[in-house]
Short mmCIF file of C-alpha atoms and ligand atoms in Angstrom, two decimals:
data_model
loop_
_atom_site.label_atom_id
_atom_site.label_comp_id
_atom_site.label_asym_id
_atom_site.label_seq_id
_atom_site.Cartn_x
_atom_site.Cartn_y
_atom_site.Cartn_z
CA MET E 953 13.04 -5.32 18.04
CA ASP E 954 10.59 -2.46 17.80
CA ALA E 955 11.21 0.47 20.15
CA PRO E 956 9.02 0.31 23.37
CA THR E 957 5.74 2.20 22.75
CA LYS E 958 3.28 3.62 25.26
CA PHE E 959 0.38 2.50 23.06
CA ARG E 960 -1.30 -0.90 23.27
CA ALA E 961 -3.99 -2.26 21.06
CA MET E 962 -7.35 -2.40 22.76
CA THR E 963 -8.85 -5.84 22.16
CA THR E 964 -11.38 -8.27 23.45
CA GLU E 965 -10.85 -12.00 24.15
CA PRO E 966 -11.03 -14.18 21.03
CA HIS E 967 -14.64 -14.67 19.83
CA PRO E 968 -15.91 -18.03 21.19
CA VAL E 969 -16.89 -19.38 17.76
CA TYR E 970 -14.79 -17.55 15.14
CA GLY E 971 -11.63 -17.25 17.28
CA TYR E 972 -10.69 -13.67 16.37
CA LYS E 973 -10.23 -10.68 18.66
CA ALA E 974 -12.16 -7.52 18.16
CA PHE E 975 -10.32 -4.18 18.29
CA TYR E 976 -11.20 -0.68 19.41
CA LEU E 977 -9.62 2.60 18.25
CA GLY E 978 -11.27 5.75 19.50
CA ASP E 979 -14.95 5.47 18.44
CA PHE E 980 -14.24 2.77 15.87
CA SER E 981 -14.50 -0.93 16.42
CA PHE E 982 -13.41 -3.77 14.21
CA GLU E 983 -14.62 -7.35 14.20
CA ARG E 984 -14.05 -10.29 11.81
CA ASP E 985 -16.06 -13.38 11.17
CA GLU E 986 -15.47 -16.09 8.58
CA TYR E 987 -15.98 -13.89 5.58
CA PHE E 988 -16.09 -10.26 6.56
CA ALA E 989 -14.52 -7.40 8.48
CA HIS E 990 -17.18 -5.29 10.28
CA ILE E 991 -16.24 -1.63 11.10
CA LYS E 992 -18.65 0.11 13.50
CA TRP E 993 -18.50 3.72 14.67
CA THR E 994 -20.68 6.41 16.17
CA THR E 995 -21.38 9.22 13.81
CA VAL E 996 -20.74 12.88 14.58
CA ALA E 997 -24.55 13.07 15.11
CA GLY E 998 -24.30 10.33 17.77
CA LYS E 999 -25.86 7.57 15.70
CA PRO E 1000 -24.54 4.09 15.27
CA ALA E 1001 -23.14 3.29 11.75
CA SER E 1002 -21.34 0.31 10.26
CA HIS E 1003 -19.49 -0.93 7.13
CA THR E 1004 -18.70 -4.38 5.89
CA MET E 1005 -15.83 -5.46 3.67
CA ASP E 1006 -14.77 -8.81 2.35
CA ILE E 1007 -12.03 -10.04 4.71
CA GLY E 1008 -9.60 -10.85 1.97
CA ASN E 1009 -9.85 -7.28 0.61
CA PHE E 1010 -9.70 -5.84 4.12
CA LEU E 1011 -6.55 -7.79 4.94
CA ARG E 1012 -4.85 -6.90 1.68
CA ALA E 1013 -5.47 -3.23 2.35
CA LEU E 1014 -4.47 -3.44 6.00
CA MET E 1015 -1.22 -5.14 5.00
CA ARG E 1016 -0.38 -2.27 2.66
CA ASP E 1017 -1.35 0.44 5.23
CA VAL E 1018 0.88 -1.28 7.91
CA GLY E 1019 3.70 -2.17 5.57
CA TRP E 1020 3.91 1.30 3.98
CA GLY E 1021 3.69 3.23 7.32
CA PHE E 1022 0.41 4.77 6.04
CA PHE E 1023 1.95 5.74 2.72
CA TYR E 1024 1.62 9.22 1.12
CA GLY E 1025 -1.69 10.83 1.84
CA TRP E 1026 -4.79 8.68 1.77
CA VAL E 1027 -4.95 4.90 1.91
CA ASN E 1028 -8.68 4.13 1.19
CA PHE E 1029 -9.45 0.56 1.92
CA ASP E 1030 -12.45 1.16 -0.32
CA ASN E 1031 -14.56 4.24 -1.04
CA VAL E 1032 -15.77 4.36 2.64
CA PHE E 1033 -13.11 3.43 5.11
CA GLY E 1034 -9.37 4.53 5.29
CA THR E 1035 -6.52 6.51 6.74
CA THR E 1036 -4.80 9.81 5.92
CA ASN E 1037 -1.13 10.20 6.85
CA HIS E 1038 -0.21 13.50 8.53
CA TYR E 1039 3.29 11.94 9.06
CA LYS E 1040 3.19 12.18 12.88
CA THR E 1041 -0.49 11.61 13.24
CA VAL E 1042 -2.98 9.60 11.27
CA ASP E 1043 -6.68 10.26 10.51
CA VAL E 1044 -8.95 7.17 10.60
CA PHE E 1045 -12.15 7.88 8.78
CA ALA E 1046 -15.40 6.30 7.55
CA GLY E 1047 -17.46 7.99 4.84
CA THR E 1048 -15.60 11.28 5.26
CA TYR E 1049 -14.25 11.21 1.60
CA ASN E 1050 -17.45 10.01 0.03
CA ALA E 1051 -19.96 12.68 -1.03
CA ASN E 1052 -23.02 10.51 -0.36
CA TYR E 1053 -21.88 9.36 3.05
CA LYS E 1054 -21.21 12.99 3.91
CA LYS E 1055 -24.59 14.09 2.65
CA ALA E 1056 -26.22 11.41 4.77
CA ASN E 1057 -24.24 12.62 7.88
CA VAL E 1058 -22.99 9.13 8.66
CA ASP E 1059 -19.28 9.88 8.54
CA LEU E 1060 -16.64 9.94 11.25
CA LEU E 1061 -13.01 11.09 11.26
CA GLN E 1062 -10.71 10.81 14.22
CA ASN E 1063 -7.03 11.69 14.52
CA PHE E 1064 -4.49 9.58 16.45
CA PRO E 1065 -0.79 9.58 17.05
CA SER E 1066 0.55 7.35 14.20
CA GLU E 1067 1.99 4.82 16.67
CA GLN E 1068 -1.44 4.16 18.26
CA VAL E 1069 -2.93 3.28 14.88
CA ARG E 1070 0.21 1.28 13.92
CA VAL E 1071 0.12 -0.95 17.09
CA THR E 1072 -3.68 -1.51 16.68
CA PHE E 1073 -3.47 -2.34 13.04
CA VAL E 1074 -0.39 -4.57 13.35
CA GLU E 1075 -2.07 -6.69 16.04
CA MET E 1076 -5.33 -6.87 13.95
CA LEU E 1077 -3.33 -7.97 10.92
CA GLU E 1078 -1.48 -10.59 12.87
CA ASP E 1079 -4.63 -11.92 14.64
CA TRP E 1080 -6.81 -11.98 11.60
CA THR E 1081 -4.44 -13.49 9.07
CA ASN E 1082 -4.54 -17.30 9.03
CA ASP E 1083 -1.92 -19.84 8.26
CA GLY E 1084 -1.65 -20.19 4.51
CA PHE E 1085 -2.98 -16.77 3.49
CA ASP E 1086 -0.45 -14.16 2.44
CA PRO E 1087 -2.00 -10.65 1.96
CA TYR E 1088 0.97 -9.55 -0.16
CA ALA E 1089 0.68 -12.54 -2.60
CA ALA E 1090 -1.31 -12.68 -5.85
CA PRO E 1091 -4.69 -14.49 -5.23
CA GLN E 1092 -3.54 -17.50 -7.41
CA GLU E 1093 -0.31 -17.83 -5.35
CA THR E 1094 -1.79 -18.10 -1.89
CA GLY E 1095 -4.41 -19.80 0.15
CA THR E 1096 -7.86 -18.59 1.44
CA PRO E 1097 -8.31 -15.74 3.88
CA TYR E 1098 -11.80 -17.15 4.83
CA GLY E 1099 -12.92 -19.30 7.78
CA ARG E 1100 -12.43 -19.57 11.57
CA LYS E 1101 -9.12 -18.85 13.17
CA ASN E 1102 -6.46 -21.19 11.92
CA GLY E 1103 -3.02 -20.30 13.16
CA SER E 1104 -1.15 -17.33 11.68
CA ASN E 1105 1.24 -16.25 8.99
CA LEU E 1106 3.66 -13.94 10.76
CA LYS E 1107 6.50 -14.62 8.24
CA ALA E 1108 4.28 -13.07 5.51
CA VAL E 1109 2.72 -10.23 7.42
CA ARG E 1110 6.02 -9.20 9.03
CA ARG E 1111 7.72 -8.84 5.66
CA VAL E 1112 9.41 -5.45 5.47
CA ARG E 1113 9.58 -3.30 2.22
CA GLN E 1114 12.89 -3.66 0.36
CA LEU E 1115 14.29 -0.17 0.35
CA ALA E 1116 17.63 0.56 -1.37
CA GLN E 1117 19.61 3.33 0.20
CA ARG E 1118 21.29 4.34 -3.08
CA CYS E 1119 20.80 1.67 -5.67
CA VAL E 1120 20.16 -2.20 -5.90
CA GLY E 1121 23.44 -3.97 -6.28
CA LEU E 1122 25.83 -1.37 -4.81
CA LYS E 1123 28.10 -2.35 -1.99
CA ASP E 1124 26.35 -2.54 1.39
CA ASP E 1125 22.97 -1.95 -0.34
CA LEU E 1126 20.07 -4.27 -1.44
CA GLN E 1127 21.42 -7.05 -3.57
CA MET E 1128 20.00 -8.69 -6.73
CA ARG E 1129 17.32 -11.31 -6.11
CA THR E 1130 18.41 -14.85 -6.80
CA ASP E 1131 17.05 -18.45 -6.60
CA GLY E 1132 19.50 -19.05 -3.70
CA ALA E 1133 18.09 -16.11 -1.77
CA GLY E 1134 14.61 -17.50 -2.07
CA TYR E 1135 13.44 -15.36 -5.11
CA PRO E 1136 12.77 -17.64 -8.13
CA VAL E 1137 11.56 -16.10 -11.39
CA ASN E 1138 7.73 -15.69 -11.20
CA ARG E 1139 5.62 -17.82 -13.36
CA ALA E 1140 4.47 -14.88 -15.42
CA PHE E 1141 8.02 -13.71 -16.15
CA ALA E 1142 9.73 -16.95 -17.42
CA ASP E 1143 10.72 -15.08 -20.62
CA VAL E 1144 12.49 -12.21 -18.95
CA PRO E 1145 16.27 -12.36 -19.71
CA GLN E 1146 18.40 -12.74 -16.62
CA ASP E 1147 21.54 -11.19 -17.99
CA ALA E 1148 23.50 -8.29 -16.33
CA PRO E 1149 24.96 -5.20 -17.84
CA GLU E 1150 28.76 -4.99 -18.11
CA ILE E 1151 30.15 -2.11 -15.93
CA HIS E 1152 33.65 -0.79 -16.52
CA PRO E 1153 34.17 2.05 -13.98
CA GLU E 1154 37.52 3.84 -13.85
CA PRO E 1155 39.61 2.79 -10.83
CA GLY E 1156 38.35 4.56 -7.77
CA PHE E 1157 34.81 4.82 -9.08
CA GLU E 1158 33.73 1.24 -8.48
CA ASN E 1159 31.24 2.39 -5.83
CA GLU E 1160 29.85 5.28 -7.88
CA VAL E 1161 29.26 4.02 -11.37
CA HIS E 1162 26.65 1.30 -11.43
CA ALA E 1163 23.89 -0.49 -13.47
CA PHE E 1164 21.68 -3.52 -13.00
CA ASN E 1165 18.97 -5.40 -14.87
CA LEU E 1166 15.75 -4.01 -13.35
CA PHE E 1167 13.57 -6.39 -15.46
CA ALA E 1168 15.43 -9.35 -14.02
CA TYR E 1169 15.21 -7.89 -10.50
CA LEU E 1170 11.38 -7.46 -10.79
CA SER E 1171 10.82 -10.84 -12.53
CA ARG E 1172 11.76 -12.27 -9.11
CA SER E 1173 9.49 -10.22 -6.94
CA ASP E 1174 7.35 -12.49 -4.65
CA VAL E 1175 4.71 -9.85 -3.77
CA ILE E 1176 2.26 -7.68 -5.78
CA TRP E 1177 1.33 -4.00 -5.34
CA ASN E 1178 4.27 -3.28 -3.04
CA PRO E 1179 6.48 -0.52 -4.43
CA SER E 1180 10.08 -0.93 -3.10
CA PHE E 1181 13.06 1.53 -3.65
CA THR E 1182 15.50 0.42 -6.29
CA SER E 1183 17.27 3.86 -6.54
CA VAL E 1184 17.16 6.93 -4.38
CA VAL E 1185 18.61 10.31 -5.45
CA LYS E 1186 17.78 13.02 -2.70
CA HIS E 1187 13.92 12.86 -2.60
CA SER E 1188 13.54 11.12 -5.97
CA TYR E 1189 12.50 7.49 -5.18
CA MET E 1190 12.25 4.87 -8.02
CA CYS E 1191 9.62 2.52 -6.72
CA PRO E 1192 9.13 -0.37 -9.24
CA THR E 1193 6.63 -3.09 -8.32
CA THR E 1194 4.96 -6.12 -9.82
CA GLU E 1195 1.19 -6.01 -10.16
CA GLU E 1196 -1.50 -8.64 -10.60
CA HIS E 1197 -5.27 -8.53 -9.87
CA ILE E 1198 -6.42 -5.34 -8.03
CA LEU E 1199 -4.49 -2.68 -6.16
CA PRO E 1200 -5.81 -3.48 -2.65
CA ILE E 1201 -6.26 0.15 -1.71
CA VAL E 1202 -7.59 3.20 -3.42
CA HIS E 1203 -4.74 5.68 -3.18
CA GLY E 1204 -5.58 9.32 -2.67
CA ASN E 1205 -2.57 11.49 -3.47
CA ASP E 1206 -1.09 14.32 -1.35
CA ARG E 1207 1.52 14.87 -4.11
CA VAL E 1208 2.01 13.96 -7.83
CA GLU E 1209 3.04 10.43 -8.70
CA TRP E 1210 4.40 9.31 -12.07
CA PHE E 1211 3.74 5.84 -13.47
CA PHE E 1212 5.79 4.12 -16.22
CA GLN E 1213 4.22 0.86 -17.40
CA MET E 1214 7.27 -1.34 -18.03
CA SER E 1215 5.38 -4.43 -19.22
CA ASP E 1216 1.91 -5.67 -19.98
CA GLU E 1217 -1.13 -3.61 -19.05
CA ILE E 1218 -2.91 -1.92 -16.18
CA THR E 1219 -6.25 -0.09 -16.25
CA TRP E 1220 -6.73 2.71 -13.62
CA ASP E 1221 -10.00 4.05 -12.22
CA CYS E 1222 -9.30 7.63 -11.19
CA GLY E 1223 -11.68 9.63 -9.08
CA ASP E 1224 -11.89 12.80 -6.95
CA LYS E 1225 -9.90 12.48 -3.78
CA ILE E 1226 -12.51 14.24 -1.58
CA THR E 1227 -15.82 13.07 -3.03
CA ALA E 1228 -14.90 9.68 -4.71
CA GLU E 1229 -16.71 10.92 -7.96
CA PRO E 1230 -15.30 9.10 -10.98
CA ARG E 1231 -12.89 11.19 -13.05
CA ALA E 1232 -11.14 9.06 -15.70
CA ARG E 1233 -10.25 5.58 -16.84
CA VAL E 1234 -6.57 5.32 -17.84
CA VAL E 1235 -5.48 2.26 -19.84
CA MET E 1236 -1.71 1.96 -19.69
CA LYS E 1237 0.08 -0.39 -22.11
CA ALA E 1238 3.79 -1.23 -21.93
CA GLY E 1239 5.85 1.88 -22.55
CA ASP E 1240 3.12 4.36 -21.46
CA MET E 1241 3.64 6.96 -18.88
CA ALA E 1242 1.10 8.85 -16.84
CA ALA E 1243 0.98 11.24 -13.85
CA MET E 1244 -1.56 10.96 -11.14
CA PRO E 1245 -2.27 14.54 -9.97
CA ALA E 1246 -2.17 15.45 -6.30
CA ASP E 1247 -5.98 15.84 -6.08
CA CYS E 1248 -7.02 12.34 -7.31
CA ARG E 1249 -7.67 8.94 -5.93
CA HIS E 1250 -6.77 5.88 -8.10
CA GLN E 1251 -6.99 2.08 -8.15
CA GLY E 1252 -5.32 -0.19 -10.72
CA TYR E 1253 -6.34 -3.49 -12.38
CA SER E 1254 -3.68 -5.72 -13.85
CA PRO E 1255 -5.13 -8.81 -15.55
CA LYS E 1256 -1.67 -10.36 -15.92
CA ARG E 1257 1.34 -9.85 -13.71
CA SER E 1258 2.94 -6.71 -14.95
CA MET E 1259 5.84 -4.43 -14.04
CA LEU E 1260 5.09 -0.84 -13.05
CA LEU E 1261 7.61 1.88 -12.13
CA VAL E 1262 6.11 4.30 -9.64
CA TRP E 1263 8.21 7.50 -9.30
CA GLU E 1264 7.62 9.19 -5.95
CA ASN E 1265 8.64 12.66 -4.70
CA GLY E 1266 9.55 11.91 -1.16
CA SER E 1267 10.02 15.47 -0.07
CA PRO E 1268 8.39 16.19 3.29
CA GLN E 1269 7.85 19.74 2.08
CA VAL E 1270 6.03 19.21 -1.23
CA VAL E 1271 2.71 18.34 0.49
CA TYR E 1272 2.66 21.80 2.08
CA ASP E 1273 3.81 23.43 -1.16
CA ILE E 1274 0.80 21.95 -2.95
CA LEU E 1275 -1.61 22.70 -0.13
CA GLU E 1276 -0.55 26.33 0.05
CA GLY E 1277 -0.44 26.82 -3.72
CA ARG E 1278 3.32 27.11 -4.21
CA ALA E 1279 3.45 23.91 -6.31
CA PRO E 1280 0.83 22.70 -8.86
CA VAL E 1281 -1.59 19.90 -8.43
CA ASN E 1282 -0.90 18.76 -12.03
CA PRO E 1283 2.70 18.23 -13.00
CA VAL E 1284 2.19 19.31 -16.60
CA SER E 1285 -0.17 21.80 -18.18
CA PHE E 1286 -0.89 21.31 -21.93
C1 PHB X 1400 -0.14 3.91 -6.02
O1 PHB X 1400 -1.06 4.09 -5.12
O2 PHB X 1400 0.13 4.78 -6.70
C2 PHB X 1400 0.38 2.54 -6.10
C3 PHB X 1400 0.43 1.74 -4.95
C4 PHB X 1400 1.02 0.54 -5.05
C5 PHB X 1400 1.41 -0.01 -6.27
C6 PHB X 1400 1.35 0.87 -7.40
C7 PHB X 1400 0.81 2.09 -7.29
O3 PHB X 1400 1.92 -1.19 -6.38
FE1 FE X 1401 -0.78 6.25 -5.94
#
């Protein structure tokens, strides 16, 4: 059970034809029809403005924003709409981090307590996701997001991130994924060996010395673009994930992230975090490593299901160290 909250989503009755509720958050409104999410707002200059997204793309992005608790820094649903996590409050914005929207004065940014955005986004996600559509699944492994309201898929949208406390496989921690636990090997990873390393700890160190087959663990992931913790050492989080199709958000960093491409290939579009101006294309093949600097936005494309290790610095301090110039924006200077 969630803790009681003083915030409630502001909604309308379901639309008489499409069947979905509309939602209000500050000066933003959100509506869905059979194909699209429509976001409307009043600009700082007092003019009406709006933005339209494919409903599948919108729900996949909304799922990540909710599932990751607004993540690190910016979760851009596309290059117009998104959120910035301030870790107690969240900015909701449209056009603010897009040089052309800024220039045209059609942007709006509003700050809310995180809980207010969370309850609104959770109810929107639950109301707008139909039976048979799983926003965490690969497009080829789920049904359609389109059409009029048709039931719901609470089992999928209420999935929680699998976060190890120390390491997968340790006592009282996340366990290896198995057929029996509902995690069959994915169709794309049928060739991944399922063996396990031998561990011979000295007596008394059974809960300290540990190893597991990370490839086998990932081969059984049922979701895409959903980093989970497999090991945690202080603020060092190993967040491997399986990727297929497009990262549903454009992530804007507030810290450096490292990527290790464990299998197959992902191409990344990198841009300026503030303006959305393109900066680089990064093609990562199995074995490649890259770092995403703290001032970029990035979105990945994985033509075949692949394994990616994302290494996060979870320090609550590092954001401010970077902002105030005590830590660098780039992790390495050549
Ligand atoms: C990222 O924004 O760095 C990111 C997010 C989700 C993933 C991989 C990378 O699955
Ligand atoms: Fe990122």
